[in-house]
Short mmCIF file of C-alpha atoms and ligand atoms in Angstrom, two decimals:
data_model
loop_
_atom_site.label_atom_id
_atom_site.label_comp_id
_atom_site.label_asym_id
_atom_site.label_seq_id
_atom_site.Cartn_x
_atom_site.Cartn_y
_atom_site.Cartn_z
CA UNK A 1 -6.92 -24.71 13.46
CA UNK A 2 -3.68 -23.62 15.05
CA UNK A 3 -2.39 -20.29 13.83
CA UNK A 4 1.25 -19.95 12.73
CA UNK A 5 1.29 -16.39 14.12
CA UNK A 6 3.62 -16.16 17.13
CA UNK A 7 2.17 -13.53 19.42
CA UNK A 8 4.24 -11.12 21.55
CA UNK A 9 4.61 -11.37 25.33
CA UNK A 10 2.39 -14.48 25.35
CA UNK A 11 2.70 -17.76 27.17
CA UNK A 12 2.19 -20.15 24.31
CA UNK A 13 0.91 -22.93 26.52
CA UNK A 14 -1.89 -20.98 28.16
CA UNK A 15 -2.74 -18.32 25.59
CA UNK A 16 -6.23 -18.37 24.18
CA UNK A 17 -6.99 -17.62 20.53
CA UNK A 18 -6.85 -13.82 20.32
CA UNK A 19 -9.91 -11.90 19.15
CA UNK A 20 -9.79 -11.16 15.43
CA UNK A 21 -10.03 -7.49 14.49
CA UNK A 22 -11.68 -6.68 11.18
CA UNK A 23 -11.78 -2.88 11.24
CA UNK A 24 -12.45 0.16 13.31
CA UNK A 25 -13.18 3.83 13.41
CA UNK A 26 -12.54 6.53 15.96
CA UNK A 27 -11.70 5.09 19.36
CA UNK A 28 -13.35 1.72 18.56
CA UNK A 29 -12.38 -1.43 16.72
CA UNK A 30 -14.62 -4.25 15.52
CA UNK A 31 -14.18 -7.99 15.92
CA UNK A 32 -15.31 -10.70 13.53
CA UNK A 33 -17.65 -11.88 16.31
CA UNK A 34 -19.67 -8.69 15.81
CA UNK A 35 -18.40 -7.12 19.05
CA UNK A 36 -17.21 -3.51 19.05
CA UNK A 37 -14.59 -2.57 21.65
CA UNK A 38 -13.64 0.88 22.90
CA UNK A 39 -9.83 0.87 22.87
CA UNK A 40 -8.51 2.16 26.22
CA UNK A 41 -4.90 1.60 25.17
CA UNK A 42 -4.95 3.13 21.67
CA UNK A 43 -3.06 0.08 20.46
CA UNK A 44 0.10 0.31 22.55
CA UNK A 45 -0.30 4.09 22.79
CA UNK A 46 0.23 4.93 19.14
CA UNK A 47 -3.21 5.28 17.49
CA UNK A 48 -3.67 8.80 18.80
CA UNK A 49 -6.25 9.72 16.13
CA UNK A 50 -8.11 6.43 16.54
CA UNK A 51 -8.87 4.07 13.67
CA UNK A 52 -9.64 4.92 10.03
CA UNK A 53 -9.12 8.66 10.38
CA UNK A 54 -10.21 9.94 6.94
CA UNK A 55 -7.37 12.45 6.54
CA UNK A 56 -4.66 9.95 7.49
CA UNK A 57 -6.09 7.27 5.25
CA UNK A 58 -6.33 9.73 2.36
CA UNK A 59 -2.72 10.86 2.86
CA UNK A 60 -1.47 7.27 2.61
CA UNK A 61 -3.60 6.59 -0.50
CA UNK A 62 -2.40 9.73 -2.21
CA UNK A 63 1.27 9.06 -1.39
CA UNK A 64 0.93 5.43 -2.50
CA UNK A 65 -0.02 6.68 -5.95
CA UNK A 66 3.14 8.80 -6.14
CA UNK A 67 5.94 6.91 -4.42
CA UNK A 68 5.68 4.08 -1.87
CA UNK A 69 9.34 3.68 -1.16
CA UNK A 70 12.83 4.66 -2.19
CA UNK A 71 16.14 4.30 -0.35
CA UNK A 72 17.39 7.31 1.61
CA UNK A 73 21.03 6.39 0.92
CA UNK A 74 22.29 8.98 -1.56
CA UNK A 75 18.73 10.07 -2.43
CA UNK A 76 16.09 12.24 -0.86
CA UNK A 77 12.41 13.07 -1.36
CA UNK A 78 9.86 15.66 -0.41
CA UNK A 79 8.01 13.79 2.39
CA UNK A 80 11.28 13.11 4.29
CA UNK A 81 12.53 16.67 3.80
CA UNK A 82 9.24 18.19 4.90
CA UNK A 83 8.81 15.91 7.91
CA UNK A 84 12.36 16.61 9.09
CA UNK A 85 11.69 20.37 8.90
CA UNK A 86 8.40 19.97 10.76
CA UNK A 87 10.01 17.90 13.52
CA UNK A 88 12.74 20.51 13.95
CA UNK A 89 10.03 23.19 14.18
CA UNK A 90 7.92 21.49 16.85
CA UNK A 91 10.56 19.90 19.08
CA UNK A 92 12.50 21.82 21.76
CA UNK A 93 15.05 24.37 20.47
CA UNK A 94 18.37 23.14 19.14
CA UNK A 95 17.27 19.72 17.92
CA UNK A 96 18.02 20.57 14.30
CA UNK A 97 19.03 17.25 12.73
CA UNK A 98 16.81 14.25 12.09
CA UNK A 99 17.83 10.62 11.56
CA UNK A 100 14.92 8.41 10.48
CA UNK A 101 14.45 4.73 11.27
CA UNK A 102 11.60 2.27 11.41
CA UNK A 103 10.68 1.62 15.05
CA UNK A 104 11.10 3.00 18.55
CA UNK A 105 13.69 0.40 19.49
CA UNK A 106 15.81 1.13 16.43
CA UNK A 107 15.42 4.86 17.04
CA UNK A 108 16.89 4.28 20.51
CA UNK A 109 19.70 2.10 19.11
CA UNK A 110 20.54 4.98 16.77
CA UNK A 111 20.54 7.43 19.70
CA UNK A 112 22.88 5.31 21.83
CA UNK A 113 25.24 4.54 18.98
CA UNK A 114 25.34 8.23 18.07
CA UNK A 115 26.24 9.15 21.67
CA UNK A 116 29.13 6.66 21.79
CA UNK A 117 30.50 7.77 18.44
CA UNK A 118 30.12 11.43 19.42
CA UNK A 119 32.47 10.95 22.37
CA UNK A 120 34.85 8.87 20.29
CA UNK A 121 35.08 11.70 17.78
CA UNK A 122 35.57 14.17 20.65
CA UNK A 123 38.63 12.22 21.75
CA UNK A 124 36.95 10.41 24.65
CA UNK A 125 36.67 6.82 23.38
CA UNK A 126 36.53 5.54 26.97
CA UNK A 127 33.00 6.95 27.22
CA UNK A 128 31.21 3.88 25.94
CA UNK A 129 28.80 2.96 28.70
CA UNK A 130 25.32 4.33 29.25
CA UNK A 131 23.52 5.45 32.36
CA UNK A 132 19.88 4.46 32.63
CA UNK A 133 17.25 4.46 35.35
CA UNK A 134 15.59 1.65 37.22
CA UNK A 135 12.00 1.13 35.94
CA UNK A 136 13.21 2.17 32.47
CA UNK A 137 11.92 0.53 29.31
CA UNK A 138 13.54 1.47 26.00
CA UNK A 139 12.63 -1.39 23.65
CA UNK A 140 13.19 -5.06 22.98
CA UNK A 141 16.34 -5.22 20.80
CA UNK A 142 19.61 -6.28 22.45
CA UNK A 143 21.00 -2.76 22.77
CA UNK A 144 17.74 -1.48 24.21
CA UNK A 145 17.30 -4.42 26.58
CA UNK A 146 20.64 -3.46 28.15
CA UNK A 147 19.18 -0.11 29.28
CA UNK A 148 15.88 -1.53 30.55
CA UNK A 149 15.41 -2.11 34.29
CA UNK A 150 17.58 -5.22 34.85
CA UNK A 151 15.59 -6.45 37.85
CA UNK A 152 11.89 -5.72 37.55
CA UNK A 153 12.03 -5.34 33.75
CA UNK A 154 10.97 -8.11 31.40
CA UNK A 155 14.44 -8.95 30.06
CA UNK A 156 16.24 -10.08 33.23
CA UNK A 157 16.85 -13.49 31.65
CA UNK A 158 19.31 -11.89 29.24
CA UNK A 159 21.32 -9.87 31.75
CA UNK A 160 24.48 -11.94 31.33
CA UNK A 161 24.34 -11.68 27.54
CA UNK A 162 24.06 -7.88 27.47
CA UNK A 163 26.62 -5.08 27.75
CA UNK A 164 26.84 -3.80 31.31
CA UNK A 165 25.66 -0.27 31.80
CA UNK A 166 25.06 1.83 34.89
CA UNK A 167 21.72 2.38 36.59
CA UNK A 168 20.51 5.10 38.93
CA UNK A 169 17.50 4.61 41.21
CA UNK A 170 14.09 5.27 39.64
CA UNK A 171 12.91 8.77 40.59
CA UNK A 172 10.39 8.61 43.43
CA UNK A 173 9.16 12.19 43.72
CA UNK A 174 5.94 12.45 41.67
CA UNK A 175 4.98 14.90 38.94
CA UNK A 176 3.73 17.59 41.36
CA UNK A 177 6.61 17.27 43.83
CA UNK A 178 8.31 20.41 45.17
CA UNK A 179 11.92 20.97 44.04
CA UNK A 180 13.24 20.01 47.51
CA UNK A 181 11.47 16.65 47.30
CA UNK A 182 13.36 15.90 44.08
CA UNK A 183 16.81 16.51 45.60
CA UNK A 184 17.03 12.99 46.92
CA UNK A 185 16.38 11.51 43.48
CA UNK A 186 18.99 13.79 41.94
CA UNK A 187 21.52 12.82 44.59
CA UNK A 188 21.12 9.22 43.44
CA UNK A 189 21.90 10.28 39.90
CA UNK A 190 24.84 12.42 40.99
CA UNK A 191 26.41 9.57 42.95
CA UNK A 192 26.56 7.32 39.89
CA UNK A 193 27.91 10.13 37.71
CA UNK A 194 30.58 11.10 40.22
CA UNK A 195 31.89 7.54 40.28
CA UNK A 196 31.56 6.57 36.65
CA UNK A 197 31.31 9.68 34.45
CA UNK A 198 34.64 8.96 32.77
CA UNK A 199 33.10 5.97 31.05
CA UNK A 200 29.53 7.27 30.64
CA UNK A 201 28.55 8.54 27.18
CA UNK A 202 24.91 9.36 27.82
CA UNK A 203 22.06 9.32 30.29
CA UNK A 204 18.97 7.74 28.73
CA UNK A 205 15.53 8.37 30.15
CA UNK A 206 11.84 8.39 29.40
CA UNK A 207 11.15 11.94 30.55
CA UNK A 208 8.28 12.41 33.07
CA UNK A 209 6.66 9.06 32.40
CA UNK A 210 8.45 5.75 32.74
CA UNK A 211 5.82 3.93 30.76
CA UNK A 212 6.21 0.17 30.29
CA UNK A 213 8.21 -0.01 33.54
CA UNK A 214 5.04 0.76 35.52
CA UNK A 215 3.80 4.24 34.53
CA UNK A 216 6.02 6.00 37.04
CA UNK A 217 5.33 9.75 36.82
CA UNK A 218 8.26 12.03 37.50
CA UNK A 219 8.72 15.72 38.29
CA UNK A 220 9.93 18.21 35.65
CA UNK A 221 12.43 19.37 38.31
CA UNK A 222 14.09 15.99 37.96
CA UNK A 223 14.58 16.62 34.24
CA UNK A 224 16.11 20.05 34.94
CA UNK A 225 18.45 18.57 37.54
CA UNK A 226 19.44 15.76 35.18
CA UNK A 227 20.18 18.30 32.42
CA UNK A 228 22.55 20.19 34.77
CA UNK A 229 24.30 17.03 35.90
CA UNK A 230 24.82 15.89 32.32
CA UNK A 231 26.44 19.22 31.46
CA UNK A 232 28.63 19.07 34.55
CA UNK A 233 29.94 15.60 33.72
CA UNK A 234 30.12 15.88 29.91
CA UNK A 235 27.43 13.26 29.45
CA UNK A 236 24.85 13.53 26.66
CA UNK A 237 21.19 13.54 27.64
CA UNK A 238 18.96 11.24 25.56
CA UNK A 239 15.20 11.63 25.91
CA UNK A 240 13.27 8.57 24.80
CA UNK A 241 9.97 10.28 23.95
CA UNK A 242 8.68 7.25 22.07
CA UNK A 243 5.75 6.99 24.49
CA UNK A 244 5.59 10.56 25.87
CA UNK A 245 5.87 12.40 22.54
CA UNK A 246 2.88 13.90 20.75
CA UNK A 247 0.82 15.02 23.69
CA UNK A 248 0.67 12.04 26.01
CA UNK A 249 1.85 14.01 29.06
CA UNK A 250 -0.31 17.06 28.31
CA UNK A 251 2.30 19.06 26.40
CA UNK A 252 3.49 18.23 22.90
CA UNK A 253 6.67 16.73 24.38
CA UNK A 254 7.53 15.85 27.96
CA UNK A 255 10.65 18.04 27.62
CA UNK A 256 8.32 21.05 27.18
CA UNK A 257 7.15 20.73 30.82
CA UNK A 258 10.72 21.37 31.93
CA UNK A 259 11.53 23.97 29.27
CA UNK A 260 14.74 22.27 28.22
CA UNK A 261 16.28 20.42 25.29
CA UNK A 262 17.99 17.05 25.47
CA UNK A 263 21.01 16.46 23.20
CA UNK A 264 19.26 13.60 21.46
CA UNK A 265 15.56 12.81 21.35
CA UNK A 266 13.75 9.76 20.02
CA UNK A 267 10.20 9.78 18.64
CA UNK A 268 8.08 6.92 17.35
CA UNK A 269 4.65 5.50 18.38
CA UNK A 270 2.47 8.64 17.87
CA UNK A 271 4.77 9.99 15.14
CA UNK A 272 2.68 8.52 12.32
CA UNK A 273 -0.50 8.47 14.39
CA UNK A 274 0.24 4.74 14.57
CA UNK A 275 -0.64 4.22 10.91
CA UNK A 276 2.85 2.99 9.88
CA UNK A 277 5.95 2.01 11.82
CA UNK A 278 8.50 4.78 11.87
CA UNK A 279 10.86 6.65 14.19
CA UNK A 280 12.99 9.77 14.28
CA UNK A 281 16.15 10.40 16.30
CA UNK A 282 16.80 14.13 16.59
CA UNK A 283 20.18 15.59 17.52
CA UNK A 284 21.46 19.05 18.36
CA UNK A 285 23.96 20.98 16.28
CA UNK A 286 26.63 20.18 18.86
CA UNK A 287 26.21 16.43 18.37
CA UNK A 288 25.86 16.70 14.60
CA UNK A 289 28.93 18.91 14.26
CA UNK A 290 31.17 16.27 15.82
CA UNK A 291 30.41 14.04 12.84
CA UNK A 292 31.69 16.61 10.34
CA UNK A 293 35.28 15.68 9.48
CA UNK A 294 37.50 13.91 6.99
CA UNK A 295 38.34 10.75 8.92
CA UNK A 296 36.91 7.36 7.98
CA UNK A 297 35.34 7.25 11.45
CA UNK A 298 33.27 10.35 10.89
CA UNK A 299 30.48 8.68 8.92
CA UNK A 300 27.58 7.41 11.00
CA UNK A 301 27.35 3.79 9.88
CA UNK A 302 23.67 3.16 10.22
CA UNK A 303 20.93 3.01 7.60
CA UNK A 304 17.76 1.02 8.12
CA UNK A 305 16.34 -0.06 4.75
CA UNK A 306 13.04 1.65 5.37
CA UNK A 307 14.35 4.87 6.94
CA UNK A 308 12.42 7.88 5.71
CA UNK A 309 9.81 5.70 4.01
CA UNK A 310 7.65 8.13 2.00
CA UNK A 311 4.32 6.63 3.11
CA UNK A 312 5.33 6.88 6.77
CA UNK A 313 6.65 10.44 6.39
CA UNK A 314 3.55 11.56 4.54
CA UNK A 315 1.14 10.14 7.12
CA UNK A 316 3.28 11.64 9.92
CA UNK A 317 2.93 15.06 8.26
CA UNK A 318 -0.83 14.63 8.07
CA UNK A 319 -0.94 13.44 11.68
CA UNK A 320 0.86 16.59 12.81
CA UNK A 321 -1.38 18.83 10.76
CA UNK A 322 -4.51 17.29 12.30
CA UNK A 323 -2.94 17.50 15.77
CA UNK A 324 -2.39 21.24 15.41
CA UNK A 325 -5.50 22.21 13.42
CA UNK A 326 -7.89 20.32 15.67
CA UNK A 327 -6.42 21.56 18.95
CA UNK A 328 -5.40 18.17 20.29
CA UNK A 329 -3.69 19.74 23.30
CA UNK A 330 -7.09 21.18 24.24
CA UNK A 331 -8.67 17.74 23.83
CA UNK A 332 -5.95 16.16 25.96
CA UNK A 333 -6.62 18.72 28.69
CA UNK A 334 -10.31 17.79 28.71
CA UNK A 335 -9.47 14.07 28.82
CA UNK A 336 -7.08 14.84 31.69
CA UNK A 337 -9.97 16.54 33.53
CA UNK A 338 -12.07 13.38 33.22
CA UNK A 339 -9.22 11.14 34.41
CA UNK A 340 -8.57 13.38 37.41
CA UNK A 341 -12.23 13.60 38.41
CA UNK A 342 -13.09 9.95 37.85
CA UNK A 343 -9.92 8.31 39.18
CA UNK A 344 -7.58 10.64 41.06
CA UNK A 345 -10.36 12.35 43.03
CA UNK A 346 -12.31 9.17 43.74
CA UNK A 347 -11.72 8.68 47.46
CA UNK A 348 -13.22 5.19 47.50
CA UNK A 349 -10.85 4.07 44.76
CA UNK A 350 -7.78 5.50 46.45
CA UNK A 351 -8.77 4.01 49.79
CA UNK A 352 -9.42 0.57 48.29
CA UNK A 353 -7.21 -1.90 50.19
CA UNK A 354 -5.88 -3.54 46.99
CA UNK A 355 -4.90 -0.19 45.41
CA UNK A 356 -1.37 1.08 46.03
CA UNK A 357 -1.64 4.38 44.16
CA UNK A 358 -3.61 6.22 41.49
CA UNK A 359 -1.67 8.50 39.12
CA UNK A 360 -2.74 10.76 36.27
CA UNK A 361 -0.64 12.76 33.81
CA UNK A 362 -1.96 14.25 30.57
CA UNK A 363 -3.97 11.58 28.75
CA UNK A 364 -2.56 8.76 30.89
CA UNK A 365 -3.95 7.21 34.05
CA UNK A 366 -2.89 4.21 36.07
CA UNK A 367 -4.29 2.37 39.04
CA UNK A 368 -1.30 0.63 40.59
CA UNK A 369 -2.35 -2.42 42.60
CA UNK A 370 -0.45 -3.86 45.54
CA UNK A 371 -0.50 -7.22 43.87
CA UNK A 372 -0.71 -8.35 40.22
CA UNK A 373 -3.11 -11.11 41.24
CA UNK A 374 -5.87 -8.58 41.85
CA UNK A 375 -5.93 -7.85 38.10
CA UNK A 376 -6.74 -11.43 37.10
CA UNK A 377 -9.79 -11.53 34.86
CA UNK A 378 -9.89 -7.74 34.43
CA UNK A 379 -9.39 -7.81 30.65
CA UNK A 380 -12.19 -10.38 30.16
CA UNK A 381 -14.54 -8.42 32.35
CA UNK A 382 -13.75 -5.21 30.46
CA UNK A 383 -14.40 -6.93 27.15
CA UNK A 384 -17.86 -7.91 28.34
CA UNK A 385 -18.46 -4.19 29.00
CA UNK A 386 -17.23 -3.30 25.49
CA UNK A 387 -13.78 -2.00 26.50
CA UNK A 388 -10.34 -3.18 25.43
CA UNK A 389 -8.06 -2.99 28.48
CA UNK A 390 -4.71 -4.75 28.69
CA UNK A 391 -3.28 -4.45 32.18
CA UNK A 392 0.28 -5.66 32.77
CA UNK A 393 1.94 -6.59 36.04
CA UNK A 394 0.34 -4.57 38.87
CA UNK A 395 -0.75 -1.79 36.55
CA UNK A 396 -4.25 -1.15 35.25
CA UNK A 397 -3.96 1.82 32.93
CA UNK A 398 -5.56 3.75 30.15
CA UNK A 399 -3.88 5.77 27.40
CA UNK A 400 -6.86 6.59 25.21
CA UNK A 401 -6.83 7.95 21.67
CA UNK A 402 -7.22 11.73 21.73
CA UNK A 403 -10.43 11.44 19.69
CA UNK A 404 -12.06 9.58 22.61
CA UNK A 405 -15.07 11.59 23.84
CA UNK A 406 -15.43 12.54 27.49
CA UNK A 407 -18.42 10.19 27.77
CA UNK A 408 -16.42 7.33 26.25
CA UNK A 409 -13.56 7.98 28.63
CA UNK A 410 -15.94 7.95 31.58
CA UNK A 411 -17.10 4.55 30.37
CA UNK A 412 -13.46 3.39 30.38
CA UNK A 413 -12.83 4.69 33.91
CA UNK A 414 -16.10 3.14 35.16
CA UNK A 415 -15.07 -0.23 33.72
CA UNK A 416 -11.56 0.09 35.21
CA UNK A 417 -13.01 0.74 38.66
CA UNK A 418 -15.72 -1.92 38.37
CA UNK A 419 -13.13 -4.52 37.32
CA UNK A 420 -11.36 -4.16 40.64
CA UNK A 421 -14.58 -4.07 42.61
CA UNK A 422 -14.83 -0.33 43.14
C1 PLP B 501 7.40 1.32 22.86
C2 PLP B 501 8.62 1.95 23.35
C3 PLP B 501 9.86 1.71 22.74
C4 PLP B 501 10.04 0.70 21.64
O1 PLP B 501 9.37 1.05 20.46
P1 PLP B 501 9.09 -0.09 19.36
O2 PLP B 501 8.50 0.69 18.22
O3 PLP B 501 8.13 -1.04 19.98
O4 PLP B 501 10.38 -0.71 19.01
C5 PLP B 501 10.97 2.40 23.20
N1 PLP B 501 10.86 3.28 24.21
C6 PLP B 501 9.69 3.55 24.81
C7 PLP B 501 9.66 4.55 25.89
C8 PLP B 501 8.53 2.88 24.43
O5 PLP B 501 7.38 3.12 25.06
#
């Protein structure tokens, strides 16, 4: 029977019926066919504790018995208050104000809208364009599509329908690059700012790891240089840490590698451990202060129905507690060791003629192929070996749950290599 479910990113003509998931625990999920698959993607990078984590499930049950939902307009509640305080505590210094929403894309919309209104309130209404990077991905809503890579990104079809923003070249110097090697990338950024800063409200970027745009890994020196340029040209710096937040790059936040604070930072995906959709847009006192005034334009006119949802806030609090009490950063370091040994240091893999580059950062690894065609059939092959892999474009990657054991991760890397004949 045909299903009425319209699946994302799928070609409806050629798609096959998707496997049906009935449950899961830890890094695995189960299908109704009886198969169990080890999830190498942790469900689009959000299920950082894996499936059916007892503490997260209990937190949702307990909260459901008290209060499932209430509007945040004119009201507040303990889970939202506590989560906001916790996010201020763990994020880089100065990010003291938290605006909740319900998904990463909306969190980014909030960030961009906040940046435009900030400049308006500062008497610079002409600053209403954004500066983004090639290879960027910031979400699928119209506002977010307009700051995604307009050429190689997945939304090129809509270019004419979107507001026109500015783009700087994607940074090329890798994570370990020396400061001098990053100068060239920063020059590219400076050139756009010199020409257009009068109309640029904010620079948006996925710090250190341009994820859905091809897992491009970037030097912390680039972040420091970008911070300086933003200050020089009175441009706000927005970090989209939707994918990088909560340990993915090896530190709690990518910004921590560079020891700096953006003006606005967006969190989602790992925020709730993936158990409920939610997002947080954090802003510094400087941004927040601009909104304090008597004018009718001072209110921030945004309020997603489900912002600050108590179930989502409560499970996010539990997720954070588990992250800290169970030394997830230590786990991530051990997973990083496996990824480095099994992929980065595998000479045969790196020398494979179809492989363009192998990159590893924190609990993320990618084998970039020269050609997308060499990944045909990889997902099916992996499934036969009990692993859920979902390569896209030229990129075969893993972003495992942090509860994945070293042995399980070695199984994932073995299957990745075997699938490309290595
Ligand atoms: C996934 C992602 C988004 C969009 O989040 P949704 O919750 O899917 O709307 C935005 N930015 C980055 C960097 C992402 O990885």
